Amino acid sequence: MRRILVTGATGATGGAVLQALAGRDVTVRAMQRKAGETALASADETAVADFDDRAALTAALADVDAAYLVTPSSEQAAQRQIRFLDAARAAGVGQVAILSQLAATADSPVRFLRWHAEVERYAAEHGPAHTILRPNLFLQGTLAFAGLIRATGGFGAPIGDATVSAVDVRDIGDAAAAVLTSDGHQGRTYDLTGPAAITHARLAEAISAATGRPVHFADVSPDEFAAQLRGALPDWQVDGLLEDYAHYRRGEAAAVSSAVPDLTGHPARSVDEFASAYADAFRA
Ligand SMILES: NC(=O)c1ccc[n+]([C@@H]2O[C@H](COP(=O)([O-])OP(=O)(O)OC[C@H]3O[C@@H](n4cnc5c(N)ncnc54)[C@H](OP(=O)(O)O)[C@@H]3O)[C@@H](O)[C@H]2O)c1
């Protein structure tokens, strides 16, 4: 039976991959950074490994046929993913689904997109066999505004009325499960988006309908947005988010792809489905 290693198993997309693999005819090994972390009930096996520990990665990859690779956004992201790819190639892993981001290019003004492009290039040049998954903005990322929405009935971001084809993380999990359990995806790159490009005002409308409370969206300047975040996040992350939002505002993340329905056999989840599934988090 195919053994699949899922990294980032306690995180957003890794958790969605675990959910999507549950019940399939595969052996799922969840990789955790620390022993005794959150119980990963749906995994058949667990391995404890830090991306900074090559020997632990090698042990986690023993007898693995396919792997899902995600690291948190950080200045070490590319280095960590490249270390994992080296260990996977040495271990003879036949397929790695690499989580990247829509529009990753080496010369992007968005640092996160440059970091992802570096990993994509490394994988193309050195292997192992892999599939690139390039999701757009996560709908679940807007849960970061939930506290503000509960407290003030609104949220702000420097995006104006630009649209983004934001994707539900559950669809990333389903798409990753498809490329890890079926053949013909190696060497391919899939853009993972929602079913439509939406404004943040439309997102506010969906949350409002799902919670039964008014929720307003305000376009704010990059400086105001940064002021909300500084202190809570490190400077590199605040600056990276400003670059991300400038990219969204330029309309560069509005294209809709058919990859989610093509890979999963179901339509991509809409903003309304997202808002009703997470209504409790947004409700005061
Ligand atoms: N947010 C968006 O809108 C968006 C859009 C497109 C692409 N992306 C990309 O998505 C990725 C983040 O994915 P995510 O949201 O699923 O991540 P996440 O929720 O932040 O989860 C990160 C996972 O990595 C684990 N981890 C952290 N440091 C580790 C280490 N040193 N060694 C081993 N494991 C470690 C964490 O484990 P612990 O529980 O131990 O911390 C956690 O399970 C980034 O590459 C980002 O660029 C994000």
XYZ file of C-alpha atoms and ligand atoms in Angstrom:
332
model
C 0.000 0.000 0.000
C 1.260 3.495 -0.891
C 2.730 5.297 2.141
C 2.267 9.086 2.111
C 4.147 11.484 4.398
C 2.260 14.691 5.225
C 4.428 17.544 6.525
C 2.888 20.535 8.313
C 0.311 18.077 9.630
C -0.701 20.321 12.543
C -1.103 23.311 10.203
C -3.821 24.590 7.869
C -3.078 22.867 4.558
C -1.335 19.786 6.029
C -4.399 19.270 8.240
C -6.642 19.524 5.165
C -4.477 16.970 3.336
C -4.797 14.563 6.287
C -8.590 14.997 6.202
C -8.699 14.416 2.456
C -6.578 11.240 2.708
C -8.611 9.772 5.583
C -10.455 6.670 4.470
C -8.398 6.238 1.277
C -6.530 3.029 0.634
C -3.129 4.442 1.651
C -0.940 4.517 4.738
C -0.709 8.080 6.021
C 2.311 9.176 8.044
C 1.951 12.593 9.682
C 5.129 14.576 10.303
C 5.155 16.587 13.522
C 7.785 19.025 14.674
C 7.531 17.980 18.307
C 6.535 14.718 19.959
C 3.301 14.805 21.900
C 1.796 17.630 19.796
C -1.875 17.727 18.831
C -3.255 14.220 18.350
C -3.461 13.515 14.624
C -6.306 11.048 14.832
C -6.681 10.296 11.148
C -2.987 9.444 10.575
C -1.903 5.797 10.599
C 1.629 6.676 11.732
C 3.480 9.718 13.020
C 7.099 10.813 12.601
C 8.765 13.534 14.643
C 11.044 15.740 12.534
C 12.109 19.355 12.268
C 12.817 20.793 8.799
C 16.162 21.952 10.204
C 17.222 18.380 11.088
C 18.275 16.450 7.968
C 18.771 13.143 9.842
C 15.249 13.335 11.305
C 13.838 14.119 7.837
C 15.632 11.079 6.423
C 14.107 8.879 9.134
C 10.635 10.370 8.539
C 10.988 9.617 4.809
C 11.943 5.927 5.219
C 9.687 3.667 3.086
C 7.663 6.671 1.892
C 6.250 6.610 -1.672
C 4.832 10.140 -1.845
C 4.947 13.289 0.289
C 3.127 16.587 0.809
C 5.602 19.420 1.415
C 4.656 22.655 3.152
C 6.629 24.900 5.464
C 5.366 28.000 7.209
C 6.085 31.292 5.488
C 9.452 32.367 6.864
C 12.805 33.632 5.736
C 14.033 30.007 6.015
C 11.204 28.574 3.896
C 13.195 27.939 0.701
C 16.196 26.502 2.543
C 13.943 24.150 4.553
C 11.996 22.967 1.527
C 15.185 22.384 -0.452
C 16.610 20.338 2.453
C 13.428 18.242 2.444
C 13.607 17.756 -1.352
C 17.221 16.571 -1.071
C 16.255 14.095 1.659
C 13.230 12.895 -0.359
C 15.334 12.347 -3.492
C 17.954 10.431 -1.484
C 15.193 8.308 0.081
C 13.803 7.425 -3.368
C 10.422 9.103 -2.848
C 8.555 8.889 -6.168
C 6.263 11.918 -5.885
C 6.271 15.143 -3.843
C 3.363 17.614 -3.901
C 5.022 20.979 -3.216
C 2.852 23.797 -1.855
C 3.819 27.021 -3.642
C 1.710 30.139 -4.358
C -0.130 31.509 -7.394
C 2.145 33.642 -9.598
C 5.435 32.533 -8.010
C 8.235 34.067 -10.111
C 11.911 34.722 -9.426
C 11.624 38.457 -10.142
C 8.360 39.110 -8.273
C 8.227 42.193 -6.031
C 6.508 39.882 -3.485
C 9.144 38.131 -1.367
C 6.931 35.086 -0.679
C 6.568 34.542 -4.433
C 10.350 34.782 -4.932
C 10.940 32.219 -2.137
C 8.436 29.808 -3.720
C 9.975 30.352 -7.168
C 13.397 29.415 -5.782
C 12.025 26.072 -4.538
C 10.174 25.426 -7.804
C 13.381 26.039 -9.784
C 15.419 23.796 -7.475
C 12.894 20.971 -7.780
C 12.828 21.318 -11.580
C 16.632 21.148 -11.762
C 17.363 18.534 -9.093
C 14.156 16.550 -8.455
C 12.693 14.450 -7.003
C 9.640 13.859 -9.229
C 7.023 16.336 -8.079
C 3.889 18.376 -8.698
C 3.656 22.089 -7.929
C 0.453 23.293 -6.268
C 0.035 27.060 -6.531
C -2.907 28.167 -4.384
C -4.208 31.714 -4.320
C -4.994 33.614 -1.087
C -6.515 31.193 1.441
C -10.123 32.035 2.412
C -9.206 30.645 5.842
C -6.494 33.318 6.010
C -9.315 35.805 6.604
C -9.894 34.102 9.977
C -7.043 36.413 11.046
C -9.668 39.208 10.853
C -12.190 37.250 12.972
C -11.228 38.900 16.283
C -11.571 42.352 14.741
C -14.894 41.421 13.108
C -16.245 40.079 16.413
C -15.100 43.216 18.264
C -15.911 45.947 15.726
C -18.174 44.445 13.049
C -15.644 45.144 10.337
C -12.157 44.749 8.945
C -9.811 46.634 6.641
C -7.135 45.823 4.078
C -5.297 47.814 1.381
C -7.012 46.189 -1.587
C -9.794 48.553 -2.683
C -12.285 46.852 -4.982
C -9.727 44.550 -6.612
C -10.806 40.933 -6.933
C -8.924 37.800 -5.851
C -9.872 34.204 -6.699
C -9.297 33.145 -3.084
C -9.368 29.400 -2.428
C -10.750 27.300 0.417
C -7.985 25.354 2.192
C -10.193 22.241 2.134
C -9.915 22.311 -1.678
C -6.115 22.488 -1.406
C -6.286 19.350 0.752
C -8.518 17.573 -1.770
C -6.310 18.603 -4.714
C -3.128 17.498 -2.936
C -4.719 14.157 -2.050
C -5.531 13.654 -5.752
C -1.975 14.299 -6.941
C -0.558 12.073 -4.183
C -2.838 9.106 -4.859
C -3.188 9.051 -8.652
C -0.697 8.997 -11.517
C 0.048 11.472 -14.299
C 0.677 14.612 -12.264
C 4.462 14.600 -12.123
C 6.082 17.630 -13.726
C 2.764 19.495 -13.718
C 1.921 22.836 -12.054
C -1.651 23.481 -10.921
C -3.084 26.898 -9.988
C -5.596 26.324 -7.175
C -8.279 29.014 -6.978
C -11.835 29.478 -5.849
C -14.720 29.373 -8.354
C -14.818 33.189 -8.769
C -12.717 36.292 -8.219
C -14.211 38.257 -5.316
C -13.700 41.616 -3.651
C -13.141 41.897 0.093
C -16.517 43.693 0.240
C -18.084 40.512 -1.192
C -16.257 38.518 1.471
C -17.710 40.812 4.160
C -21.175 40.294 2.619
C -20.770 36.490 2.790
C -19.655 36.634 6.444
C -22.547 38.957 7.228
C -25.087 36.601 5.613
C -23.607 33.570 7.397
C -23.481 35.197 10.842
C -26.683 37.237 10.580
C -24.753 40.378 11.653
C -23.626 43.376 9.623
C -19.952 43.150 8.638
C -18.335 46.027 6.776
C -15.101 46.144 4.820
C -12.954 49.292 4.670
C -10.207 49.970 2.154
C -7.256 51.179 4.258
C -3.863 52.549 3.269
C -0.816 50.244 3.388
C 0.500 52.340 6.298
C -2.705 51.893 8.326
C -2.691 48.164 7.580
C 0.957 47.869 8.629
C 0.250 49.792 11.836
C -2.425 47.198 12.757
C 0.052 44.359 12.254
C 3.353 45.719 13.600
C 4.109 44.331 17.013
C 1.876 41.282 16.444
C 4.034 40.028 13.548
C 7.758 40.331 12.763
C 8.709 43.140 10.357
C 9.642 40.793 7.480
C 6.149 39.289 7.645
C 4.352 42.648 7.796
C 6.400 43.870 4.822
C 5.692 40.624 2.955
C 1.946 40.957 3.573
C 2.052 44.539 2.266
C 3.747 43.238 -0.895
C 1.093 40.489 -1.172
C -1.733 43.026 -0.835
C -0.168 45.408 -3.374
C -0.052 42.430 -5.781
C -3.747 41.655 -5.106
C -4.642 45.331 -5.545
C -2.973 45.357 -8.965
C -5.420 42.617 -9.987
C -2.647 40.042 -10.435
C -4.411 37.291 -8.454
C -7.852 37.383 -10.074
C -7.610 34.561 -12.633
C -9.870 31.556 -12.030
C -8.451 28.095 -12.726
C -10.341 24.835 -13.293
C -7.665 22.761 -11.505
C -9.679 22.198 -8.298
C -12.704 20.692 -10.092
C -10.447 18.915 -12.597
C -8.383 17.233 -9.873
C -11.061 16.639 -7.247
C -14.201 15.983 -9.283
C -16.164 18.557 -7.263
C -16.642 22.311 -7.723
C -14.291 24.627 -5.852
C -15.941 25.824 -2.615
C -17.424 29.317 -2.809
C -16.955 32.209 -0.396
C -20.510 31.579 0.841
C -19.723 27.930 1.638
C -16.569 29.076 3.442
C -18.447 31.704 5.471
C -21.199 29.322 6.566
C -18.688 26.620 7.583
C -16.752 29.136 9.729
C -19.661 31.347 10.879
C -19.053 30.574 14.564
C -15.517 31.969 14.380
C -16.834 35.296 13.019
C -19.824 35.540 15.375
C -19.484 37.650 18.514
N -2.003 32.137 3.635
C -2.212 32.251 2.332
O -3.156 32.931 1.886
C -1.304 31.520 1.379
C -1.585 31.561 0.001
C -0.768 30.829 -0.875
C 0.307 30.092 -0.387
N 0.563 30.097 0.967
C 1.696 29.300 1.460
O 1.220 28.343 2.384
C 2.310 27.954 3.230
C 1.814 27.851 4.654
O 0.903 26.775 4.702
P -0.042 26.504 5.948
O -0.955 27.691 6.105
O -0.608 25.162 5.797
O 1.007 26.563 7.140
P 0.728 26.642 8.710
O -0.737 26.507 9.008
O 1.473 27.828 9.192
O 1.409 25.317 9.232
C 2.794 25.167 9.238
C 3.111 23.751 9.662
O 4.525 23.570 9.603
C 4.961 23.048 10.858
N 6.305 23.539 11.145
C 6.661 24.803 11.487
N 7.982 24.892 11.631
C 8.473 23.650 11.420
C 9.767 23.085 11.454
N 10.862 23.818 11.729
N 9.915 21.764 11.201
C 8.825 20.986 10.922
N 7.565 21.460 10.870
C 7.396 22.781 11.115
C 3.962 23.552 11.856
O 4.036 22.715 12.986
P 3.843 23.243 14.503
O 2.406 22.889 14.828
O 4.831 22.470 15.260
O 4.094 24.726 14.477
C 2.677 23.414 11.073
O 2.208 22.088 11.101
C 3.418 28.982 3.017
O 4.404 28.435 2.185
C 2.696 30.108 2.268
O 3.547 30.858 1.451
C -0.224 30.768 1.844
